[in-house]
């Protein structure tokens, strides 16, 4: 019975890690998508909310969960800023 509980613990850690990656990715994508379309007051609120969530996870969550959130957020930021470069290259190719 002890082995079964250990297996469930490992599965639970994996599910928590995947969940925090998806949470970080989703929150960062929402923040970035809404940020560019909003007024400056909403931009401040979005930025503050994102960083308060980050600080809250640091205080009340395990370091591994915080790291997974940071990885998901980082992936969203990289995807947001890498897509624009590819679009510019496609536009330049059509102009030639």
Short mmCIF file of N, CA and C in Angstrom, two decimals:
data_model
loop_
_atom_site.label_atom_id
_atom_site.label_comp_id
_atom_site.label_asym_id
_atom_site.label_seq_id
_atom_site.Cartn_x
_atom_site.Cartn_y
_atom_site.Cartn_z
N UNK A 1 0.82 -1.20 0.00
CA UNK A 1 0.00 0.00 0.00
C UNK A 1 0.87 1.26 0.00
N UNK A 2 2.02 1.17 0.62
CA UNK A 2 2.92 2.32 0.69
C UNK A 2 3.46 2.67 -0.69
N UNK A 3 3.72 1.67 -1.51
CA UNK A 3 4.21 1.92 -2.86
C UNK A 3 3.16 2.63 -3.71
N UNK A 4 1.91 2.24 -3.54
CA UNK A 4 0.83 2.87 -4.28
C UNK A 4 0.71 4.36 -3.92
N UNK A 5 0.85 4.69 -2.66
CA UNK A 5 0.80 6.09 -2.24
C UNK A 5 1.98 6.89 -2.80
N UNK A 6 3.12 6.27 -2.87
CA UNK A 6 4.29 6.95 -3.46
C UNK A 6 4.08 7.21 -4.94
N UNK A 7 3.50 6.26 -5.63
CA UNK A 7 3.20 6.46 -7.05
C UNK A 7 2.20 7.60 -7.23
N UNK A 8 1.16 7.63 -6.38
CA UNK A 8 0.19 8.72 -6.46
C UNK A 8 0.83 10.07 -6.15
N UNK A 9 1.78 10.10 -5.21
CA UNK A 9 2.49 11.34 -4.92
C UNK A 9 3.29 11.83 -6.14
N UNK A 10 3.96 10.92 -6.81
CA UNK A 10 4.73 11.28 -7.99
C UNK A 10 3.81 11.80 -9.10
N UNK A 11 2.69 11.12 -9.32
CA UNK A 11 1.72 11.57 -10.32
C UNK A 11 1.16 12.94 -9.94
N UNK A 12 0.90 13.15 -8.65
CA UNK A 12 0.40 14.43 -8.18
C UNK A 12 1.40 15.55 -8.40
N UNK A 13 2.67 15.30 -8.16
CA UNK A 13 3.70 16.31 -8.41
C UNK A 13 3.79 16.65 -9.89
N UNK A 14 3.68 15.63 -10.74
CA UNK A 14 3.72 15.87 -12.18
C UNK A 14 2.52 16.69 -12.63
N UNK A 15 1.34 16.36 -12.13
CA UNK A 15 0.13 17.11 -12.51
C UNK A 15 0.22 18.55 -12.02
N UNK A 16 0.77 18.76 -10.81
CA UNK A 16 0.92 20.12 -10.30
C UNK A 16 1.90 20.90 -11.16
N UNK A 17 2.98 20.27 -11.58
CA UNK A 17 3.96 20.95 -12.43
C UNK A 17 3.34 21.35 -13.76
N UNK A 18 2.63 20.45 -14.38
CA UNK A 18 1.97 20.75 -15.66
C UNK A 18 0.93 21.85 -15.47
N UNK A 19 0.20 21.79 -14.37
CA UNK A 19 -0.81 22.80 -14.09
C UNK A 19 -0.21 24.19 -13.91
N UNK A 20 0.92 24.28 -13.21
CA UNK A 20 1.54 25.58 -13.02
C UNK A 20 2.19 26.09 -14.30
N UNK A 21 2.68 25.19 -15.15
CA UNK A 21 3.18 25.64 -16.46
C UNK A 21 2.04 26.23 -17.27
N UNK A 22 0.90 25.54 -17.30
CA UNK A 22 -0.25 26.05 -18.05
C UNK A 22 -0.80 27.33 -17.44
N UNK A 23 -0.81 27.42 -16.12
CA UNK A 23 -1.26 28.65 -15.46
C UNK A 23 -0.35 29.82 -15.82
N UNK A 24 0.95 29.61 -15.74
CA UNK A 24 1.89 30.67 -16.10
C UNK A 24 1.75 31.09 -17.54
N UNK A 25 1.61 30.12 -18.43
CA UNK A 25 1.45 30.42 -19.85
C UNK A 25 0.16 31.19 -20.09
N UNK A 26 -0.93 30.73 -19.50
CA UNK A 26 -2.22 31.37 -19.71
C UNK A 26 -2.27 32.79 -19.15
N UNK A 27 -1.75 32.98 -17.96
CA UNK A 27 -1.77 34.31 -17.35
C UNK A 27 -0.89 35.27 -18.15
N UNK A 28 0.27 34.82 -18.57
CA UNK A 28 1.16 35.69 -19.34
C UNK A 28 0.55 36.02 -20.71
N UNK A 29 -0.06 35.05 -21.38
CA UNK A 29 -0.69 35.33 -22.68
C UNK A 29 -1.85 36.30 -22.52
N UNK A 30 -2.66 36.10 -21.48
CA UNK A 30 -3.77 37.02 -21.24
C UNK A 30 -3.26 38.43 -20.97
N UNK A 31 -2.23 38.53 -20.13
CA UNK A 31 -1.67 39.84 -19.80
C UNK A 31 -1.11 40.51 -21.04
N UNK A 32 -0.37 39.79 -21.85
CA UNK A 32 0.23 40.39 -23.05
C UNK A 32 -0.82 40.76 -24.09
N UNK A 33 -1.81 39.91 -24.29
CA UNK A 33 -2.84 40.22 -25.29
C UNK A 33 -3.68 41.41 -24.87
N UNK A 34 -4.04 41.48 -23.60
CA UNK A 34 -4.86 42.59 -23.12
C UNK A 34 -4.05 43.87 -22.94
N UNK A 35 -2.75 43.74 -22.72
CA UNK A 35 -1.92 44.90 -22.43
C UNK A 35 -1.87 45.89 -23.59
N UNK A 36 -1.70 45.40 -24.79
CA UNK A 36 -1.52 46.28 -25.95
C UNK A 36 -2.83 46.92 -26.40
N UNK A 37 -3.96 46.36 -26.00
CA UNK A 37 -5.25 46.88 -26.43
C UNK A 37 -5.89 47.81 -25.40
N UNK A 38 -5.26 47.98 -24.24
CA UNK A 38 -5.89 48.67 -23.13
C UNK A 38 -5.35 50.08 -22.94
N UNK A 39 -6.09 50.85 -22.16
CA UNK A 39 -5.63 52.17 -21.75
C UNK A 39 -4.52 52.02 -20.72
N UNK A 40 -3.82 53.11 -20.45
CA UNK A 40 -2.66 53.02 -19.57
C UNK A 40 -3.04 52.60 -18.15
N UNK A 41 -4.24 52.94 -17.69
CA UNK A 41 -4.65 52.54 -16.34
C UNK A 41 -4.81 51.02 -16.26
N UNK A 42 -5.38 50.45 -17.29
CA UNK A 42 -5.56 48.99 -17.33
C UNK A 42 -4.21 48.31 -17.50
N UNK A 43 -3.30 48.91 -18.26
CA UNK A 43 -1.96 48.34 -18.42
C UNK A 43 -1.25 48.26 -17.07
N UNK A 44 -1.39 49.30 -16.26
CA UNK A 44 -0.79 49.29 -14.92
C UNK A 44 -1.42 48.18 -14.08
N UNK A 45 -2.75 48.04 -14.14
CA UNK A 45 -3.43 47.01 -13.36
C UNK A 45 -3.02 45.61 -13.80
N UNK A 46 -2.89 45.40 -15.11
CA UNK A 46 -2.47 44.09 -15.61
C UNK A 46 -1.06 43.74 -15.16
N UNK A 47 -0.16 44.70 -15.27
CA UNK A 47 1.23 44.46 -14.84
C UNK A 47 1.30 44.20 -13.35
N UNK A 48 0.60 45.01 -12.56
CA UNK A 48 0.61 44.83 -11.11
C UNK A 48 0.00 43.48 -10.73
N UNK A 49 -1.10 43.11 -11.39
CA UNK A 49 -1.73 41.82 -11.10
C UNK A 49 -0.82 40.65 -11.42
N UNK A 50 -0.13 40.72 -12.54
CA UNK A 50 0.79 39.64 -12.91
C UNK A 50 1.90 39.49 -11.89
N UNK A 51 2.51 40.61 -11.51
CA UNK A 51 3.62 40.54 -10.57
C UNK A 51 3.16 40.22 -9.15
N UNK A 52 1.95 40.63 -8.77
CA UNK A 52 1.42 40.24 -7.46
C UNK A 52 1.15 38.74 -7.41
N UNK A 53 0.67 38.18 -8.50
CA UNK A 53 0.50 36.73 -8.56
C UNK A 53 1.84 36.03 -8.44
N UNK A 54 2.85 36.58 -9.10
CA UNK A 54 4.19 36.02 -9.03
C UNK A 54 4.72 36.06 -7.59
N UNK A 55 4.53 37.18 -6.92
CA UNK A 55 4.98 37.32 -5.52
C UNK A 55 4.16 36.41 -4.61
N UNK A 56 2.86 36.31 -4.86
CA UNK A 56 2.02 35.43 -4.06
C UNK A 56 2.43 33.98 -4.18
N UNK A 57 2.78 33.56 -5.37
CA UNK A 57 3.25 32.19 -5.54
C UNK A 57 4.58 31.97 -4.83
N UNK A 58 5.41 32.99 -4.80
CA UNK A 58 6.68 32.87 -4.10
C UNK A 58 6.46 32.65 -2.61
N UNK A 59 5.47 33.32 -2.06
CA UNK A 59 5.22 33.25 -0.62
C UNK A 59 4.48 31.96 -0.23
N UNK A 60 3.47 31.57 -1.02
CA UNK A 60 2.57 30.50 -0.58
C UNK A 60 2.69 29.21 -1.36
N UNK A 61 3.63 29.09 -2.25
CA UNK A 61 3.75 27.88 -3.05
C UNK A 61 5.17 27.31 -2.91
N UNK A 62 5.32 26.09 -3.35
CA UNK A 62 6.64 25.47 -3.29
C UNK A 62 7.54 26.07 -4.37
N UNK A 63 8.85 26.02 -4.17
CA UNK A 63 9.77 26.56 -5.19
C UNK A 63 9.64 25.88 -6.54
N UNK A 64 9.33 24.60 -6.55
CA UNK A 64 9.16 23.90 -7.83
C UNK A 64 7.95 24.44 -8.58
N UNK A 65 6.87 24.70 -7.87
CA UNK A 65 5.68 25.24 -8.51
C UNK A 65 5.94 26.64 -9.05
N UNK A 66 6.67 27.41 -8.28
CA UNK A 66 7.03 28.76 -8.72
C UNK A 66 7.89 28.69 -9.98
N UNK A 67 8.80 27.76 -10.03
CA UNK A 67 9.65 27.59 -11.21
C UNK A 67 8.85 27.18 -12.43
N UNK A 68 7.87 26.32 -12.25
CA UNK A 68 7.03 25.91 -13.37
C UNK A 68 6.20 27.09 -13.88
N UNK A 69 5.69 27.90 -12.97
CA UNK A 69 4.96 29.10 -13.38
C UNK A 69 5.87 30.03 -14.17
N UNK A 70 7.09 30.20 -13.70
CA UNK A 70 8.04 31.07 -14.40
C UNK A 70 8.39 30.51 -15.77
N UNK A 71 8.54 29.20 -15.91
CA UNK A 71 8.81 28.60 -17.22
C UNK A 71 7.65 28.81 -18.19
N UNK A 72 6.43 28.63 -17.71
CA UNK A 72 5.27 28.86 -18.55
C UNK A 72 5.15 30.31 -18.98
N UNK A 73 5.40 31.23 -18.05
CA UNK A 73 5.35 32.66 -18.37
C UNK A 73 6.45 33.03 -19.35
N UNK A 74 7.62 32.50 -19.13
CA UNK A 74 8.74 32.77 -20.03
C UNK A 74 8.46 32.27 -21.43
N UNK A 75 7.84 31.12 -21.54
CA UNK A 75 7.50 30.59 -22.87
C UNK A 75 6.50 31.50 -23.56
N UNK A 76 5.54 32.03 -22.81
CA UNK A 76 4.56 32.93 -23.41
C UNK A 76 5.21 34.23 -23.87
N UNK A 77 6.12 34.76 -23.08
CA UNK A 77 6.82 35.98 -23.46
C UNK A 77 7.68 35.75 -24.71
N UNK A 78 8.37 34.65 -24.75
CA UNK A 78 9.22 34.35 -25.92
C UNK A 78 8.36 34.18 -27.16
N UNK A 79 7.24 33.47 -27.05
CA UNK A 79 6.37 33.28 -28.20
C UNK A 79 5.79 34.61 -28.68
N UNK A 80 5.45 35.50 -27.75
CA UNK A 80 4.87 36.78 -28.12
C UNK A 80 5.84 37.62 -28.94
N UNK A 81 7.09 37.65 -28.53
CA UNK A 81 8.04 38.53 -29.17
C UNK A 81 8.77 37.88 -30.35
N UNK A 82 8.77 36.57 -30.46
CA UNK A 82 9.41 35.92 -31.59
C UNK A 82 8.50 35.93 -32.82
N UNK A 83 7.20 35.93 -32.65
CA UNK A 83 6.28 35.89 -33.77
C UNK A 83 6.36 37.12 -34.64
N UNK A 84 6.62 38.27 -34.06
CA UNK A 84 6.68 39.51 -34.81
C UNK A 84 7.84 39.51 -35.79
N UNK A 85 8.94 38.93 -35.41
CA UNK A 85 10.12 38.90 -36.28
C UNK A 85 9.84 38.03 -37.51
N UNK A 86 9.18 36.93 -37.33
CA UNK A 86 8.87 36.05 -38.45
C UNK A 86 7.89 36.72 -39.41
N UNK A 87 6.94 37.48 -38.87
CA UNK A 87 5.98 38.18 -39.72
C UNK A 87 6.69 39.24 -40.56
N UNK A 88 7.65 39.93 -39.98
CA UNK A 88 8.40 40.95 -40.72
C UNK A 88 9.21 40.33 -41.84
N UNK A 89 9.80 39.16 -41.61
CA UNK A 89 10.58 38.49 -42.63
C UNK A 89 9.69 38.07 -43.79
N UNK A 90 8.48 37.63 -43.50
CA UNK A 90 7.55 37.22 -44.55
C UNK A 90 7.15 38.44 -45.37
N UNK A 91 6.88 39.57 -44.71
CA UNK A 91 6.51 40.79 -45.42
C UNK A 91 7.66 41.28 -46.31
N UNK A 92 8.88 41.20 -45.82
CA UNK A 92 10.04 41.62 -46.61
C UNK A 92 10.24 40.73 -47.83
N UNK A 93 9.97 39.44 -47.66
CA UNK A 93 10.10 38.52 -48.77
C UNK A 93 9.08 38.79 -49.87
N UNK A 94 7.88 39.23 -49.52
CA UNK A 94 6.85 39.53 -50.50
C UNK A 94 7.13 40.84 -51.24
N UNK A 95 7.83 41.77 -50.58
CA UNK A 95 8.11 43.06 -51.21
C UNK A 95 9.17 42.95 -52.30
N UNK A 96 10.05 41.98 -52.23
CA UNK A 96 11.15 41.84 -53.19
C UNK A 96 10.72 41.35 -54.52
#
